[in-house]
Tab-separated table of C-alpha atoms in Angstrom:
chain	number	residue	atom	x	y	z
A	10	PRO	CA	112.158	-132.348	-34.878
A	11	ALA	CA	111.271	-128.841	-33.830
A	12	GLY	CA	110.557	-126.545	-36.703
A	13	ALA	CA	109.966	-129.402	-39.093
A	14	PHE	CA	106.417	-130.275	-38.123
A	15	THR	CA	103.774	-128.155	-36.469
A	16	GLY	CA	100.086	-128.562	-35.693
A	17	GLY	CA	98.356	-131.102	-37.921
A	18	ALA	CA	101.608	-132.159	-39.600
A	19	SER	CA	103.073	-133.104	-36.223
A	20	SER	CA	99.970	-135.106	-35.391
A	21	LEU	CA	100.177	-136.889	-38.733
A	22	ARG	CA	103.893	-137.603	-38.172
A	23	SER	CA	103.066	-139.157	-34.797
A	24	GLN	CA	100.269	-141.257	-36.327
A	25	VAL	CA	102.534	-142.541	-39.105
A	26	ASN	CA	105.278	-143.374	-36.606
A	27	ALA	CA	102.794	-145.241	-34.397
A	28	TRP	CA	101.569	-147.232	-37.401
A	29	LEU	CA	105.130	-148.117	-38.442
A	30	ARG	CA	105.905	-149.341	-34.937
A	31	SER	CA	102.693	-151.383	-34.843
A	32	VAL	CA	103.564	-153.317	-38.009
A	33	ALA	CA	107.200	-153.956	-37.111
A	34	GLY	CA	107.705	-157.669	-36.827
A	35	GLN	CA	104.405	-158.590	-38.461
A	36	THR	CA	104.673	-161.151	-41.252
A	37	ASN	CA	105.509	-159.550	-44.607
A	38	ARG	CA	105.517	-156.046	-43.131
A	39	ALA	CA	108.731	-154.868	-41.497
A	40	ASP	CA	111.349	-156.909	-39.733
A	41	TYR	CA	112.914	-154.002	-37.847
A	42	ILE	CA	112.336	-150.356	-37.108
A	43	PHE	CA	115.285	-148.098	-36.341
A	44	GLU	CA	114.229	-145.192	-34.157
A	45	PHE	CA	116.189	-142.125	-35.262
A	46	ALA	CA	114.058	-140.170	-32.793
A	47	ASP	CA	115.676	-142.102	-29.956
A	48	VAL	CA	119.056	-140.813	-31.122
A	49	LEU	CA	118.250	-137.248	-32.151
A	50	GLU	CA	115.125	-136.144	-30.257
A	51	SER	CA	114.764	-135.304	-26.582
A	52	SER	CA	112.277	-138.186	-26.327
A	53	ARG	CA	110.404	-140.346	-28.826
A	54	ASP	CA	107.839	-138.310	-30.778
A	55	SER	CA	108.628	-135.138	-28.853
A	56	GLY	CA	109.444	-133.225	-32.017
A	57	LEU	CA	112.260	-131.554	-30.080
A	58	TRP	CA	115.930	-132.014	-30.891
A	59	LEU	CA	118.106	-133.580	-28.211
A	60	ASN	CA	120.490	-130.619	-28.127
A	61	PRO	CA	121.803	-127.884	-30.429
A	62	THR	CA	124.877	-129.887	-31.433
A	63	VAL	CA	122.728	-132.319	-33.463
A	64	ASN	CA	120.385	-129.714	-35.017
A	65	THR	CA	120.900	-127.177	-37.799
A	66	SER	CA	119.203	-123.817	-37.532
A	67	ASP	CA	116.422	-124.920	-39.923
A	68	GLY	CA	115.091	-127.336	-37.298
A	69	LEU	CA	114.806	-130.082	-39.887
A	70	HIS	CA	118.259	-131.387	-40.759
A	71	PRO	CA	120.904	-132.780	-38.419
A	72	THR	CA	124.333	-131.223	-38.190
A	73	ALA	CA	127.397	-133.236	-39.160
A	74	THR	CA	127.640	-134.261	-35.495
A	75	GLY	CA	124.008	-135.354	-35.479
A	76	ALA	CA	124.399	-137.296	-38.721
A	77	THR	CA	127.538	-138.992	-37.424
A	78	THR	CA	125.830	-139.869	-34.147
A	79	ALA	CA	122.814	-141.311	-35.970
A	80	GLY	CA	125.031	-143.162	-38.453
A	81	ASN	CA	127.176	-144.732	-35.745
A	82	THR	CA	124.101	-145.782	-33.785
A	83	TYR	CA	122.539	-147.248	-36.942
A	84	LYS	CA	125.767	-149.137	-37.717
A	85	THR	CA	125.708	-150.662	-34.227
A	86	PHE	CA	122.034	-151.557	-34.689
A	87	LEU	CA	122.792	-153.326	-37.966
A	88	GLN	CA	125.656	-155.265	-36.403
A	89	THR	CA	123.391	-156.280	-33.528
A	90	ILE	CA	120.854	-157.811	-35.909
A	91	GLY	CA	123.506	-159.579	-37.963
A	92	PHE	CA	124.174	-157.339	-40.952
């Protein structure tokens, strides 16, 4: 999210995220990937928060609303995959 990563760190974050997505579903790697960015960012890998209600002023941590939104979405995801 904005403020958390800039320049080279943002590029590295994007590279790590791309690698994680590429191994999802591969044998002995990762069965699932939950995309918090899809819940909290304006678009995947944008580095920009969706809106001010989910973002604290430090640009790194979600607000209580953002955490609740992400948690509820994650709970639904887990139920969808049978947990």
